[in-house]
Short mmCIF file of C-alpha atoms in Angstrom, two decimals:
data_model
loop_
_atom_site.label_atom_id
_atom_site.label_comp_id
_atom_site.label_asym_id
_atom_site.label_seq_id
_atom_site.Cartn_x
_atom_site.Cartn_y
_atom_site.Cartn_z
CA MET A 1 249.95 -48.94 79.57
CA ARG A 2 249.25 -45.78 81.37
CA ALA A 3 249.41 -42.41 79.79
CA ASP A 4 249.38 -38.91 81.19
CA ARG A 5 246.86 -38.01 78.09
CA GLN A 6 245.70 -39.91 74.91
CA ALA A 7 244.81 -37.71 72.14
CA GLY A 8 242.64 -39.05 69.36
CA ARG A 9 240.78 -37.79 66.62
CA ASP A 10 237.09 -36.75 67.05
CA ASN A 11 235.00 -35.07 64.42
CA GLY A 12 238.40 -33.44 63.14
CA GLY A 13 239.38 -32.26 66.53
CA VAL A 14 241.22 -33.78 69.55
CA ALA A 15 239.76 -35.67 72.30
CA TYR A 16 241.48 -36.64 75.61
CA ILE A 17 240.91 -39.59 77.43
CA LEU A 18 241.63 -39.11 81.04
CA PRO A 19 242.90 -42.10 83.02
CA GLU A 20 241.49 -42.85 86.57
CA ALA A 21 243.26 -41.01 89.40
CA ASP A 22 246.33 -43.08 90.74
CA GLN A 23 247.76 -41.52 93.96
CA SER A 24 250.64 -44.10 93.65
CA GLN A 25 252.01 -42.69 90.31
CA ARG A 26 252.04 -38.95 91.73
CA HIS A 27 255.41 -37.05 91.16
CA VAL A 28 257.24 -34.17 92.77
CA SER A 29 256.26 -31.00 90.74
CA PHE A 30 258.78 -29.35 88.64
CA ARG A 31 258.33 -26.24 91.00
CA GLU A 32 259.34 -28.26 94.08
CA LEU A 33 262.36 -29.78 92.12
CA ARG A 34 263.53 -26.26 91.19
CA GLU A 35 263.16 -24.95 94.79
CA LEU A 36 265.13 -28.19 95.82
CA ALA A 37 267.97 -27.44 93.30
CA ALA A 38 268.61 -23.88 94.86
CA HIS A 39 269.28 -25.51 98.35
CA PRO A 40 273.15 -24.56 98.72
CA PRO A 41 274.46 -27.95 99.26
CA ILE A 42 272.38 -29.52 96.30
CA ARG A 43 273.25 -26.34 94.37
CA ALA A 44 277.11 -26.70 94.87
CA TRP A 45 276.96 -30.45 93.57
CA ILE A 46 274.74 -29.35 90.48
CA GLU A 47 277.02 -26.98 89.30
CA LEU A 48 280.17 -29.11 90.14
CA ARG A 49 278.64 -31.94 87.83
CA ARG A 50 277.26 -29.59 85.33
CA ASP A 51 280.58 -27.47 84.68
CA GLN A 52 282.37 -31.09 84.32
CA ILE A 53 280.20 -32.06 81.80
CA ALA A 54 279.82 -28.73 80.03
CA CYS A 55 283.68 -28.48 79.72
CA THR A 56 283.97 -31.78 78.14
CA GLY A 57 285.75 -31.82 74.89
CA TRP A 58 284.15 -33.07 71.57
CA ASP A 59 284.37 -33.57 68.02
CA VAL A 60 282.63 -34.88 64.88
CA ILE A 61 284.56 -37.90 63.51
CA PRO A 62 283.85 -40.28 60.50
CA LYS A 63 282.24 -43.56 61.45
CA SER A 64 285.05 -45.43 59.50
CA PRO A 65 288.40 -43.95 59.24
CA PRO A 66 288.88 -42.39 56.15
CA ARG A 67 291.32 -43.69 53.61
CA SER A 68 292.81 -41.59 50.94
CA TRP A 69 293.40 -44.76 48.72
CA MET A 70 289.57 -45.64 49.28
CA TRP A 71 287.87 -42.22 48.74
CA GLY A 72 289.97 -40.38 46.72
CA PRO A 73 291.10 -36.79 47.05
CA VAL A 74 287.52 -35.38 45.78
CA ALA A 75 285.64 -37.28 48.42
CA MET A 76 288.04 -36.52 51.15
CA ARG A 77 287.70 -32.83 50.52
CA ARG A 78 283.94 -33.05 50.40
CA TYR A 79 283.99 -34.96 53.73
CA SER A 80 286.34 -32.43 55.50
CA SER A 81 283.96 -29.57 53.98
CA ARG A 82 280.75 -31.39 55.63
CA ARG A 83 282.47 -32.12 58.85
CA SER A 84 283.81 -28.51 59.31
CA GLU A 85 280.20 -27.55 58.50
CA ALA A 86 278.77 -29.91 61.20
CA VAL A 87 281.51 -28.64 63.81
CA LYS A 88 280.66 -24.98 63.14
CA PHE A 89 276.93 -25.81 63.72
CA PHE A 90 277.61 -27.48 67.00
CA ARG A 91 279.71 -24.73 68.22
CA HIS A 92 276.46 -22.47 68.45
CA PRO A 93 273.54 -24.64 68.35
CA ASP A 94 271.24 -22.18 70.17
CA PRO A 95 271.32 -18.19 69.30
CA ASP A 96 270.40 -17.69 72.52
CA CYS A 97 273.54 -19.41 73.94
CA THR A 98 276.73 -17.96 73.72
CA SER A 99 278.86 -21.48 73.17
CA PHE A 100 278.22 -25.21 73.17
CA ALA A 101 279.47 -25.25 76.52
CA SER A 102 276.74 -22.89 77.83
CA TRP A 103 274.06 -25.01 76.00
CA LEU A 104 275.42 -28.32 77.14
CA GLY A 105 275.56 -27.07 80.84
CA GLN A 106 271.86 -26.08 80.47
CA VAL A 107 270.93 -29.54 79.37
CA ALA A 108 273.06 -31.16 82.13
CA GLU A 109 271.41 -29.27 84.72
CA ASP A 110 267.79 -29.69 83.46
CA LEU A 111 268.35 -33.71 83.18
CA MET A 112 269.79 -33.75 87.02
CA VAL A 113 266.98 -31.50 88.33
CA THR A 114 263.74 -32.56 86.31
CA ASP A 115 264.88 -34.94 83.81
CA ALA A 116 262.94 -32.90 80.96
CA VAL A 117 264.85 -31.22 78.46
CA ALA A 118 262.86 -29.74 75.52
CA VAL A 119 264.93 -28.94 72.17
CA ARG A 120 262.86 -27.39 69.54
CA LEU A 121 264.47 -28.15 66.18
CA ARG A 122 264.07 -24.95 64.17
CA LYS A 123 263.77 -25.29 60.48
CA VAL A 124 264.30 -23.34 57.47
CA PRO A 125 263.62 -24.15 53.90
CA GLU A 126 265.24 -27.38 52.69
CA GLY A 127 268.44 -26.61 51.21
CA HIS A 128 269.48 -23.83 53.69
CA GLY A 129 270.22 -25.67 56.76
CA LEU A 130 272.72 -27.97 58.25
CA LEU A 131 274.29 -29.88 55.56
CA GLY A 132 272.21 -28.83 52.95
CA GLY A 133 269.05 -30.08 54.87
CA ASP A 134 266.45 -27.80 56.82
CA LEU A 135 267.94 -27.69 60.49
CA LYS A 136 268.79 -24.19 61.21
CA SER A 137 269.46 -24.40 65.37
CA LEU A 138 268.81 -26.62 68.43
CA ASP A 139 266.74 -24.14 70.56
CA LEU A 140 266.34 -24.78 74.13
CA LEU A 141 262.75 -24.77 75.57
CA ASP A 142 261.58 -24.80 79.43
CA GLY A 143 260.94 -28.60 79.60
CA SER A 144 258.92 -27.68 82.65
CA THR A 145 256.28 -26.18 80.41
CA ILE A 146 256.19 -29.08 77.75
CA ASP A 147 253.11 -31.49 78.00
CA PRO A 148 254.13 -34.57 76.10
CA LEU A 149 250.85 -35.96 74.05
CA THR A 150 250.59 -39.67 73.47
CA ASP A 151 248.15 -41.70 71.22
CA GLU A 152 246.08 -44.61 72.09
CA MET A 153 249.27 -46.99 72.28
CA GLY A 154 251.31 -44.59 74.46
CA ARG A 155 253.33 -43.40 71.94
CA ALA A 156 254.32 -39.62 71.46
CA SER A 157 252.10 -37.86 69.22
CA GLY A 158 253.08 -34.39 69.89
CA PHE A 159 253.77 -31.67 72.57
CA ALA A 160 251.82 -28.71 73.89
CA GLN A 161 253.71 -25.95 75.68
CA TYR A 162 252.02 -24.04 78.57
CA LEU A 163 252.72 -20.55 79.85
CA HIS A 164 253.45 -22.10 83.22
CA GLU A 165 254.91 -25.48 84.24
CA VAL A 166 252.71 -28.49 83.74
CA GLN A 167 251.33 -30.89 86.35
CA ARG A 168 253.35 -34.09 86.60
CA HIS A 169 251.07 -36.77 87.40
CA ASP A 170 248.83 -39.13 85.62
CA PHE A 171 245.35 -37.77 86.50
CA VAL A 172 244.74 -34.37 84.56
CA ALA A 173 241.73 -32.33 85.57
CA ALA A 174 239.99 -29.66 83.42
CA ALA A 175 239.93 -31.66 80.43
CA GLY A 176 243.58 -32.51 80.41
CA PHE A 177 244.95 -28.89 80.34
CA PRO A 178 246.88 -27.42 83.51
CA PRO A 179 244.66 -24.96 85.25
CA SER A 180 245.34 -21.40 85.23
CA SER A 181 247.65 -21.59 82.34
CA SER A 182 247.70 -20.61 78.62
CA VAL A 183 248.92 -22.77 75.65
CA LEU A 184 251.64 -20.97 74.01
CA ALA A 185 252.32 -23.52 71.01
CA CYS A 186 251.85 -26.91 69.72
CA TYR A 187 254.60 -29.07 68.35
CA GLY A 188 254.80 -32.30 66.19
CA THR A 189 257.15 -35.07 67.22
CA ALA A 190 259.50 -33.83 64.29
CA ASP A 191 259.62 -30.23 65.79
CA VAL A 192 260.81 -31.07 69.28
CA LEU A 193 263.11 -33.52 71.01
CA TYR A 194 261.80 -34.32 74.31
CA LEU A 195 264.87 -35.67 76.20
CA ARG A 196 264.53 -38.03 79.31
CA MET A 197 267.43 -39.88 80.48
CA ASN A 198 265.27 -42.09 82.67
CA ALA A 199 262.06 -42.87 80.82
CA ARG A 200 259.45 -44.77 82.06
CA ARG A 201 256.37 -46.92 80.57
CA TYR A 202 253.61 -45.70 82.72
CA THR A 203 254.25 -41.98 82.36
CA PRO A 204 255.52 -39.56 79.89
CA PHE A 205 257.77 -37.87 82.28
CA GLY A 206 261.48 -38.80 83.40
CA TYR A 207 262.89 -39.49 86.85
CA SER A 208 265.75 -37.14 87.45
CA PRO A 209 268.59 -38.00 90.21
CA LEU A 210 267.30 -35.10 92.41
CA GLU A 211 263.70 -36.67 92.33
CA GLN A 212 264.89 -40.19 93.11
CA ALA A 213 267.04 -38.52 96.08
CA ILE A 214 264.39 -37.13 97.80
CA VAL A 215 263.95 -38.28 101.34
CA ARG A 216 260.82 -37.45 103.33
CA ARG A 217 260.19 -37.58 107.34
CA ASP A 218 257.05 -37.22 109.20
CA HIS A 219 253.92 -35.50 107.29
CA GLY A 220 255.72 -35.56 104.21
CA ILE A 221 258.39 -32.71 105.04
CA ILE A 222 261.41 -33.27 102.99
CA ASP A 223 264.84 -33.94 105.02
CA MET A 224 267.11 -31.53 103.09
CA ASP A 225 270.46 -33.14 104.64
CA ALA A 226 269.55 -36.40 103.69
CA THR A 227 268.34 -35.59 100.20
CA ALA A 228 271.53 -33.50 99.77
CA GLY A 229 273.63 -36.78 100.68
CA LYS A 230 271.59 -39.31 98.30
CA PHE A 231 271.79 -36.65 95.44
CA ARG A 232 275.35 -36.68 95.54
CA GLN A 233 275.38 -40.59 95.08
CA ALA A 234 272.75 -40.32 92.32
CA ALA A 235 274.56 -37.65 90.58
CA SER A 236 277.85 -39.05 90.73
CA GLU A 237 280.61 -39.02 87.91
CA ARG A 238 279.22 -42.41 86.84
CA TRP A 239 275.86 -40.35 86.04
CA GLY A 240 277.95 -37.94 84.24
CA ARG A 241 279.39 -40.38 82.10
CA ALA A 242 275.94 -41.97 81.40
CA CYS A 243 274.78 -38.47 80.61
CA LEU A 244 277.46 -37.65 77.97
CA SER A 245 276.90 -41.13 76.40
CA PHE A 246 273.10 -40.39 76.22
CA LEU A 247 273.66 -37.05 74.66
CA ALA A 248 276.09 -38.68 71.99
CA ASP A 249 273.19 -40.64 70.85
CA VAL A 250 271.25 -37.72 70.40
CA PHE A 251 273.82 -35.88 68.63
CA ASP A 252 274.49 -39.12 66.46
CA ARG A 253 270.88 -39.14 65.52
CA THR A 254 270.65 -35.27 64.92
CA LEU A 255 273.72 -35.90 62.33
CA GLU A 256 271.88 -38.92 60.62
CA ASP A 257 268.77 -37.03 60.13
CA CYS A 258 270.49 -34.27 58.42
CA GLY A 259 272.09 -36.76 56.03
CA ALA A 260 275.55 -37.25 57.73
CA ALA A 261 275.16 -41.03 58.53
CA ASP A 262 278.96 -41.35 57.83
CA MET A 263 279.65 -39.11 60.89
CA ARG A 264 279.48 -39.58 64.65
CA TRP A 265 279.87 -37.76 67.81
CA LYS A 266 282.81 -38.43 70.23
CA TRP A 267 283.66 -36.97 73.67
CA GLU A 268 287.36 -36.12 73.97
CA ASP A 269 287.79 -35.92 77.63
CA ALA A 270 285.03 -37.59 79.26
CA PRO A 271 284.82 -36.98 83.31
#
């Protein structure tokens, strides 16, 4: 399996094994994808699909319907209290976002444009977080600045965050670090969720609807009209439903990790 970088222990430090350059596996840069997303026809479609997803109703419900004759009044009250706490948490998952809809809209747009969403699991001492655990918030990071690190088996081993966007191709020069960029932070796999709807085996980066839609003409010039047309097909309502299903699984795992295995996420009015 190919990996962007493989991290291994070497005399107490981290050694990087750089694969040979493979031009066939090069990707469109994050910067180019952001610039394409600002093109008016593409921008309008992004905002339409983003707002549809962001406005979707949601709830936290029991995995099995509660029965008062099975649970008893004490258990029912305890479940109701825990559910209310979970709902309150997700209404404002990130202090920098005014609401869950605002948070969800940013996630949906990043999945459409870059397929790279990074969520920092901000922690507090055990017992002071969600449902008596250690989770305080789900802070959004700029996914284009996150470089996934992999072990010798190609599995995620951590994440490095840089001041500027990372290079999205298999061969990384300069000892594995993006040139002219500074490391802001390093995270373990328990500290960051790196979300990609279209994960691939040969690269740690995703494959967004916008990247899939790119049409190039002679000399590699992007045909904007053709790309916009293909993007409308790629980011269809069907993709929107798949996005919601993907995120429901993420929220279910978050609840389970917080000790709420008896709860699950539900979208009320998916598009």
